[in-house]
Amino acid sequence: MSSLKAQMSEGNAVQSDGKWVLEALDQYEAKLLRFARSIVGEAQAADVVQDTFLRLCKQPERDVRGHLAAWLFTVCRNRALSQLRSERRLQNMEDDDVQPHPDSGPATKFERKEQLTRVGRAIRELPERQREALLLKLDGGLSYKEIAEVMQLSVSNVGFILHQAVQAIRNEIASESALPAVARRMS
Amino acid sequence: MSTEQEDVKLTAYALGELSAEDAATLERELAESPERQGELQAITATLDAVREEVKKDDAALSARRREQIETAAQRSDADDAPEAGADPGAKLEPKVVPFTPKRSRRGRLIGAVFAASAAAAAAAGVFLVQSAEHRGLSEHSESAGYKKLPSKFKSPAQAPAPTTAASAASVADDQPGDGKEDLAREKGQDPGRFNRERYDHVVDNAFVRVSTDPRSTFSVDVDTASYALTRRHLNDGQLPPKGAVRIEEMVNYFQYEYPEPTGPHPFSVSSDVASAPWAPEHRLVRIGLKGKHVPPRDVPGTNLVFLIDVSGSMSDENKLPLLKRSFGLLVDQLGAEDSVAIVVYAGASGLVLPATPGNQKQTILSALERLDAGGSTNGGEGIRLAYAEAKKRFVPGGINRVLLATDGDFNVGTTSESELVDLIEAKAKSGVFLSVLGLGGGNYNDSTLEKLADKGNGNYAYIDTLREARKVLVEQATGTLMTIAKDVKIQVEFNPTEVEAFRLIGYENRVLAHQDFNDDKKDAGEIGADHTVTALYEVVPRGGAVPGPKGDELKYQAPRAPSPAAAAGELMTVKLRYKQPAGDVSQLLEVAVRDGRGTMQNANADFRFAAAVAGFGMLLRESPYKGSSSFEQVLGLAGNTNASEARSEFLALVRRAAQLKRSAN
């Protein structure tokens, strides 16, 4: 119930210094970074998250009170997506052969560590929307409603996407573990 | 119900997303179906595996980035304090709904799940600020790449607007301002309460008694942004924030018919005196400066660097798209001897177009056309890059200028505002000047932009329409781009035998210390070719009652006896100091002003119009010195003029403001 407590103190506290931003930073820094990295490259993700918090600094606390997480992830996502688009555009402008940036594209982004576990690979290979929703839910701790808001989807759509994501990962894990057995049998 | 829908429900249950009632129903079903229980366990196991996997990656920001955020966090509350204080009505009345814990990470064991949902049902009396559904109304979300919005998110009219929800919707989006203003307007609320635009608080200059201080010293200002900003607000159906109304910028928006300079000085100085329309017992003095005309053939080479903000917030129709067309107009006027470079800044800064001769219009225009908004803002780096580019093509004696176009979100990135100002000030000394074009609204940062232009020996205009762009970049292009005198300061000395007290109208943030007038190291405003600059003083004649509190008599000093010159009947002497654009030493110019004792009714139309604009500004600012001014009076003063397009528009704006004011009361 720690998240519930956080909710309540968020709602009640009237803080007079920038402390609330720093608390948000501690709480969401890693989560936002992981989320941003699933959209853009590692370097840009840091830009995006820093930008998100700098924007938070400009908000009166009362404006984000009670929905801080949704606010942060929405801004973070918007920044990441526009970053992604401008990156692609700049590439198009710089040279005509559209070589994907070595550090761009959701698939490579997420794979930072060379040896990914089965689950890691399964997450990485999810369609973009499913991966985003999954991270928002399981890492960000957002409710369906909040995810719907961040991703501009309906709540029931979120439920469906998450269900698909879970099933996809489940199948991926199952098939992976099944694969060596099949291979053995065939040889 | 199909199996898939059942599974969706099961996933939602495992994620703690079912209502207590639905959860209870599901649990009853589960109890009877070992198969479904197995399914749930599989889902739960998958979720746990994902959680575990994700947590392995302990991401963190670098220490430097954290530090910047911490610095900004400390600064943030200072920024917000006056806003919050300014509108006590903005206190939140959060809409509350019963809280059902949606986030509790319900667990691995079904038993634990039961326990958790029981606790949830028991948690009555816990309330949570309603957050979700209503906040999805991002009308401007194209910039973030989603176009397919569910229809319920699209219509602001349908959107319930609890304060929290409305503001969250706007701030969470890339274009906070417009959405919230639209929304607030639809709801008939005061849009100002959500407004993140930044305007410095300005207090009207007060009357100064000549017996205490006979001098008034200020820097000229050719900025016009305030008028265009005011116009945008009025056209949007709202009265402008008082801080956005700078009377001198309103007055200087219009051209006046001052004589062409003939002598050795690059500008002429003229004056008029008549009764003040809002206080007939007072005199209104107009001081007019006119910069010399520079025929296009005499304009030396032009080296321009467009520094364009392409951050996500610039994607609105009235920002980047308008800007492209505006710069297009400017490019049309350039020739082979001129050059244009384009630098953009957002998350990363980049040179989009290296210096290109002005006759290669197609190259320049297509580079402009390709610009697209997206990314965060790092203005500091962009400015450095732009100045570096301007230096490469420096034209000695020519126009060397960085044209910064932005909606002003500057605080992101590695540069603090004061560092930025320092940088720009230093670059101005190298001969590269800065013009600032403000765009859009919402998170528009008026005070920073004005400061930047000020320090960059430049000017600051607000572009709200293509017509305005044409005015600034075509009709007055030489004025905007070509400085004919810099660090222009004015010092007025009033004659105590004629004047009891005086008040400088506007120029509040241009006031200088008297000793700075003769200090050539002190920066002041610039005048461009063909520019006119107008300053107005309201004067209380000798023996008249001075509005405002009366200071005590001095204990140790008696008023000094007037000098013989005071008997000449002059009202005041206007002294000006200026430097040649490339010079370091100022020159002095002096003009005495006499009062012809005329009334405003008989004053020339041009003067009457200036008085009308000042009166309008005071009304919008609700100035304590507005006296008997009224919108009717303003219309009467301005209405008799030969209406140019700009002046007719002014009349329309006055009528509009009058209407808004009436409906506000």
PDB file of C-alpha atoms in Angstrom, chain A residues 1 3-4 7-8 16-18 20-22 25-26 29-30 33-34 37 43 46-47 49-51 53-55 57-60 62-63 66-67 70-71 74-75 77-79 81-83 85-86 89 93 112-113 116-117 119-120 123 134-135 137-139 141-146 149-153 155 159-160 162-163 166-167 169-170, chain B residues 4 7-8 11-12 15 17 39 42-43 46-47 49-51 53-61 65-66 68-70 72-73 76-77 80 84 90 92 99 102-105 126 128 131-133 135-136 138 142-144 146 149-150 153 164 167-168 171-174 196 198 311-312 347 352 370 372-377 409 411-413:
ATOM      1  CA  MET A   1       0.000   0.000   0.000  1.00  0.00           C
ATOM      2  CA  SER A   3       1.697   3.738  -3.509  1.00  0.00           C
ATOM      3  CA  LEU A   4      -1.554   4.585  -1.810  1.00  0.00           C
ATOM      4  CA  GLN A   7      -1.050   9.289  -3.339  1.00  0.00           C
ATOM      5  CA  MET A   8      -2.394  10.639  -0.147  1.00  0.00           C
ATOM      6  CA  SER A  16       6.683  25.566  -0.338  1.00  0.00           C
ATOM      7  CA  ASP A  17      10.015  24.699  -1.859  1.00  0.00           C
ATOM      8  CA  GLY A  18      11.165  22.687  -4.836  1.00  0.00           C
ATOM      9  CA  TRP A  20       8.368  17.980  -4.287  1.00  0.00           C
ATOM     10  CA  VAL A  21      10.192  18.009  -7.620  1.00  0.00           C
ATOM     11  CA  LEU A  22      13.195  16.306  -6.075  1.00  0.00           C
ATOM     12  CA  LEU A  25      12.846  12.841  -9.348  1.00  0.00           C
ATOM     13  CA  ASP A  26      13.856  10.169  -6.876  1.00  0.00           C
ATOM     14  CA  GLU A  29      13.831   8.968 -12.562  1.00  0.00           C
ATOM     15  CA  ALA A  30      14.625   5.322 -13.320  1.00  0.00           C
ATOM     16  CA  LEU A  33      14.378   6.601 -18.205  1.00  0.00           C
ATOM     17  CA  ARG A  34      13.449   3.000 -18.867  1.00  0.00           C
ATOM     18  CA  ARG A  37      14.618   4.205 -23.673  1.00  0.00           C
ATOM     19  CA  ALA A  43      21.386   9.512 -24.883  1.00  0.00           C
ATOM     20  CA  ALA A  46      18.379  11.147 -20.785  1.00  0.00           C
ATOM     21  CA  ASP A  47      17.610  14.394 -22.633  1.00  0.00           C
ATOM     22  CA  VAL A  49      13.772  12.752 -18.989  1.00  0.00           C
ATOM     23  CA  GLN A  50      15.794  15.779 -17.977  1.00  0.00           C
ATOM     24  CA  ASP A  51      13.533  17.922 -20.086  1.00  0.00           C
ATOM     25  CA  PHE A  53      11.697  17.233 -15.020  1.00  0.00           C
ATOM     26  CA  LEU A  54      12.700  20.726 -16.049  1.00  0.00           C
ATOM     27  CA  ARG A  55       9.188  21.178 -17.322  1.00  0.00           C
ATOM     28  CA  CYS A  57       9.867  22.578 -12.314  1.00  0.00           C
ATOM     29  CA  LYS A  58       7.828  25.135 -14.202  1.00  0.00           C
ATOM     30  CA  GLN A  59       4.539  23.693 -13.037  1.00  0.00           C
ATOM     31  CA  PRO A  60       2.909  24.967  -9.926  1.00  0.00           C
ATOM     32  CA  ARG A  62      -0.971  22.245  -7.236  1.00  0.00           C
ATOM     33  CA  ASP A  63      -1.412  21.697 -10.985  1.00  0.00           C
ATOM     34  CA  GLY A  66      -2.703  13.918  -7.503  1.00  0.00           C
ATOM     35  CA  HIS A  67      -1.729  12.908 -11.003  1.00  0.00           C
ATOM     36  CA  ALA A  70       0.429  10.436 -15.430  1.00  0.00           C
ATOM     37  CA  TRP A  71       1.740  13.937 -15.990  1.00  0.00           C
ATOM     38  CA  THR A  74       2.670  11.929 -20.713  1.00  0.00           C
ATOM     39  CA  VAL A  75       5.252  14.674 -21.039  1.00  0.00           C
ATOM     40  CA  ARG A  77       6.251  10.215 -23.972  1.00  0.00           C
ATOM     41  CA  ASN A  78       5.430  13.338 -25.984  1.00  0.00           C
ATOM     42  CA  ARG A  79       9.002  14.530 -25.781  1.00  0.00           C
ATOM     43  CA  LEU A  81       8.076  10.770 -29.682  1.00  0.00           C
ATOM     44  CA  SER A  82       8.819  14.204 -31.047  1.00  0.00           C
ATOM     45  CA  GLN A  83      12.503  13.584 -30.436  1.00  0.00           C
ATOM     46  CA  ARG A  85      10.466  12.227 -35.273  1.00  0.00           C
ATOM     47  CA  SER A  86      12.912  15.100 -35.411  1.00  0.00           C
ATOM     48  CA  ARG A  89      13.806  14.141 -40.073  1.00  0.00           C
ATOM     49  CA  MET A  93      17.919  16.206 -44.277  1.00  0.00           C
ATOM     50  CA  ARG A 112      21.285  -2.212 -24.026  1.00  0.00           C
ATOM     51  CA  LYS A 113      22.813  -5.173 -22.456  1.00  0.00           C
ATOM     52  CA  LEU A 116      19.172 -10.396 -22.907  1.00  0.00           C
ATOM     53  CA  THR A 117      17.126 -12.892 -21.085  1.00  0.00           C
ATOM     54  CA  VAL A 119      11.854 -12.243 -21.055  1.00  0.00           C
ATOM     55  CA  GLY A 120      13.951  -9.252 -22.035  1.00  0.00           C
ATOM     56  CA  ILE A 123       9.564  -7.479 -24.177  1.00  0.00           C
ATOM     57  CA  LEU A 134       3.386  -2.818 -20.344  1.00  0.00           C
ATOM     58  CA  LEU A 135       6.118  -0.564 -19.043  1.00  0.00           C
ATOM     59  CA  LYS A 137       1.764  -0.549 -15.999  1.00  0.00           C
ATOM     60  CA  LEU A 138       4.421  -2.798 -14.531  1.00  0.00           C
ATOM     61  CA  ASP A 139       7.266  -0.338 -14.127  1.00  0.00           C
ATOM     62  CA  GLY A 141       2.731   1.658 -11.749  1.00  0.00           C
ATOM     63  CA  LEU A 142       0.080   3.580 -13.659  1.00  0.00           C
ATOM     64  CA  SER A 143      -3.556   2.555 -13.599  1.00  0.00           C
ATOM     65  CA  TYR A 144      -5.383   1.609 -16.798  1.00  0.00           C
ATOM     66  CA  LYS A 145      -7.049   4.974 -16.692  1.00  0.00           C
ATOM     67  CA  GLU A 146      -3.767   6.771 -16.473  1.00  0.00           C
ATOM     68  CA  GLU A 149      -4.626   9.100 -20.779  1.00  0.00           C
ATOM     69  CA  VAL A 150      -0.901   8.974 -21.431  1.00  0.00           C
ATOM     70  CA  MET A 151      -1.282   6.939 -24.600  1.00  0.00           C
ATOM     71  CA  GLN A 152      -4.474   8.560 -25.810  1.00  0.00           C
ATOM     72  CA  LEU A 153      -6.408   5.318 -25.835  1.00  0.00           C
ATOM     73  CA  VAL A 155      -9.445   2.321 -20.988  1.00  0.00           C
ATOM     74  CA  GLY A 159      -6.883  -3.574 -21.041  1.00  0.00           C
ATOM     75  CA  PHE A 160      -6.868  -5.365 -24.342  1.00  0.00           C
ATOM     76  CA  LEU A 162      -1.993  -5.338 -21.947  1.00  0.00           C
ATOM     77  CA  HIS A 163      -3.677  -8.659 -22.285  1.00  0.00           C
ATOM     78  CA  VAL A 166       1.100 -10.576 -21.538  1.00  0.00           C
ATOM     79  CA  GLN A 167       0.016 -13.352 -23.861  1.00  0.00           C
ATOM     80  CA  ILE A 169       5.426 -12.688 -23.702  1.00  0.00           C
ATOM     81  CA  ARG A 170       3.999 -15.836 -22.280  1.00  0.00           C
TER      82      ARG A 170
ATOM     83  CA  GLU B   4     -10.560 -13.562 -25.065  1.00  0.00           C
ATOM     84  CA  ASP B   7      -8.759 -13.330 -20.481  1.00  0.00           C
ATOM     85  CA  VAL B   8      -8.643  -9.563 -20.736  1.00  0.00           C
ATOM     86  CA  THR B  11      -5.228  -9.850 -16.871  1.00  0.00           C
ATOM     87  CA  ALA B  12      -6.969  -6.811 -15.433  1.00  0.00           C
ATOM     88  CA  LEU B  15      -3.053  -6.215 -12.392  1.00  0.00           C
ATOM     89  CA  GLU B  17      -7.621  -3.193 -12.184  1.00  0.00           C
ATOM     90  CA  GLU B  39      -4.562 -19.359 -16.414  1.00  0.00           C
ATOM     91  CA  ALA B  42       0.355 -18.154 -15.682  1.00  0.00           C
ATOM     92  CA  ILE B  43      -0.532 -14.522 -16.200  1.00  0.00           C
ATOM     93  CA  THR B  46       4.464 -13.658 -16.621  1.00  0.00           C
ATOM     94  CA  LEU B  47       3.834 -10.296 -15.022  1.00  0.00           C
ATOM     95  CA  ALA B  49       8.903 -12.125 -14.730  1.00  0.00           C
ATOM     96  CA  VAL B  50       8.489  -8.881 -16.627  1.00  0.00           C
ATOM     97  CA  ARG B  51       8.683  -6.795 -13.476  1.00  0.00           C
ATOM     98  CA  GLU B  53      13.375  -8.145 -15.853  1.00  0.00           C
ATOM     99  CA  VAL B  54      12.592  -4.456 -16.016  1.00  0.00           C
ATOM    100  CA  LYS B  55      14.018  -3.741 -12.592  1.00  0.00           C
ATOM    101  CA  LYS B  56      17.373  -5.212 -13.579  1.00  0.00           C
ATOM    102  CA  ASP B  57      18.044  -2.089 -15.540  1.00  0.00           C
ATOM    103  CA  ASP B  58      18.867   0.454 -12.866  1.00  0.00           C
ATOM    104  CA  ALA B  59      18.736   3.527 -15.017  1.00  0.00           C
ATOM    105  CA  ALA B  60      19.832   6.875 -13.630  1.00  0.00           C
ATOM    106  CA  LEU B  61      20.494  10.345 -14.900  1.00  0.00           C
ATOM    107  CA  ARG B  65      21.673  16.424 -15.346  1.00  0.00           C
ATOM    108  CA  ARG B  66      20.381  15.862 -11.856  1.00  0.00           C
ATOM    109  CA  GLN B  68      20.460  21.053 -13.381  1.00  0.00           C
ATOM    110  CA  ILE B  69      17.083  19.729 -12.402  1.00  0.00           C
ATOM    111  CA  GLU B  70      17.766  20.453  -8.753  1.00  0.00           C
ATOM    112  CA  ALA B  72      15.648  24.505 -11.635  1.00  0.00           C
ATOM    113  CA  ALA B  73      13.502  23.017  -8.898  1.00  0.00           C
ATOM    114  CA  SER B  76      10.695  27.142  -9.781  1.00  0.00           C
ATOM    115  CA  ASP B  77       8.733  28.110  -6.737  1.00  0.00           C
ATOM    116  CA  ASP B  80       5.345  30.596  -9.504  1.00  0.00           C
ATOM    117  CA  ALA B  84      -0.361  32.041  -7.443  1.00  0.00           C
ATOM    118  CA  ALA B  90      -7.367  30.054  -8.742  1.00  0.00           C
ATOM    119  CA  LEU B  92      -8.183  24.387  -6.566  1.00  0.00           C
ATOM    120  CA  PHE B  99     -10.830   5.904  -4.207  1.00  0.00           C
ATOM    121  CA  LYS B 102      -6.066   0.423  -8.548  1.00  0.00           C
ATOM    122  CA  ARG B 103      -2.409   0.314  -8.027  1.00  0.00           C
ATOM    123  CA  SER B 104      -1.851  -2.122  -5.292  1.00  0.00           C
ATOM    124  CA  ARG B 105       0.365  -4.741  -6.710  1.00  0.00           C
ATOM    125  CA  VAL B 126     -10.238   7.525   1.163  1.00  0.00           C
ATOM    126  CA  LEU B 128      -8.395  10.724  -4.546  1.00  0.00           C
ATOM    127  CA  SER B 131      -7.530  12.416 -12.661  1.00  0.00           C
ATOM    128  CA  ALA B 132      -7.949  10.328 -15.685  1.00  0.00           C
ATOM    129  CA  GLU B 133     -10.582  10.554 -18.351  1.00  0.00           C
ATOM    130  CA  ARG B 135      -7.500  14.962 -18.903  1.00  0.00           C
ATOM    131  CA  GLY B 136      -7.088  13.242 -22.207  1.00  0.00           C
ATOM    132  CA  SER B 138      -5.007  16.968 -26.036  1.00  0.00           C
ATOM    133  CA  GLU B 142      -0.435  16.001 -33.571  1.00  0.00           C
ATOM    134  CA  SER B 143       2.987  17.134 -32.563  1.00  0.00           C
ATOM    135  CA  ALA B 144       3.408  14.055 -30.502  1.00  0.00           C
ATOM    136  CA  TYR B 146      -1.060  10.769 -32.558  1.00  0.00           C
ATOM    137  CA  LEU B 149      -7.954  10.446 -30.931  1.00  0.00           C
ATOM    138  CA  PRO B 150     -11.077   8.878 -29.613  1.00  0.00           C
ATOM    139  CA  PHE B 153     -11.133  13.530 -26.294  1.00  0.00           C
ATOM    140  CA  THR B 164      -7.064  20.182 -11.984  1.00  0.00           C
ATOM    141  CA  SER B 167      -4.628  22.438 -16.271  1.00  0.00           C
ATOM    142  CA  ALA B 168      -3.229  18.971 -16.365  1.00  0.00           C
ATOM    143  CA  VAL B 171       0.511  21.147 -19.255  1.00  0.00           C
ATOM    144  CA  ALA B 172       0.874  17.549 -20.123  1.00  0.00           C
ATOM    145  CA  ASP B 173       0.670  18.415 -23.745  1.00  0.00           C
ATOM    146  CA  ASP B 174       3.269  19.962 -25.931  1.00  0.00           C
ATOM    147  CA  ARG B 196       1.799  30.079 -18.086  1.00  0.00           C
ATOM    148  CA  ARG B 198       5.329  35.093 -18.361  1.00  0.00           C
ATOM    149  CA  SER B 311      10.979  22.353 -30.325  1.00  0.00           C
ATOM    150  CA  GLY B 312       7.711  20.497 -30.167  1.00  0.00           C
ATOM    151  CA  GLY B 347      16.965  18.761 -28.162  1.00  0.00           C
ATOM    152  CA  VAL B 352      20.420  23.371 -41.296  1.00  0.00           C
ATOM    153  CA  ARG B 370      11.776  21.368 -44.538  1.00  0.00           C
ATOM    154  CA  ASP B 372       9.566  20.654 -38.703  1.00  0.00           C
ATOM    155  CA  ALA B 373       8.869  21.077 -35.051  1.00  0.00           C
ATOM    156  CA  GLY B 374       9.853  18.383 -32.596  1.00  0.00           C
ATOM    157  CA  GLY B 375      12.234  17.918 -29.720  1.00  0.00           C
ATOM    158  CA  SER B 376      13.000  19.822 -26.616  1.00  0.00           C
ATOM    159  CA  THR B 377      14.547  23.211 -26.392  1.00  0.00           C
ATOM    160  CA  ASP B 409      10.838  28.360 -23.817  1.00  0.00           C
ATOM    161  CA  ASN B 411      15.034  27.402 -19.644  1.00  0.00           C
ATOM    162  CA  VAL B 412      15.874  23.979 -20.891  1.00  0.00           C
ATOM    163  CA  GLY B 413      19.383  22.866 -21.584  1.00  0.00           C
TER     164      GLY B 413
END
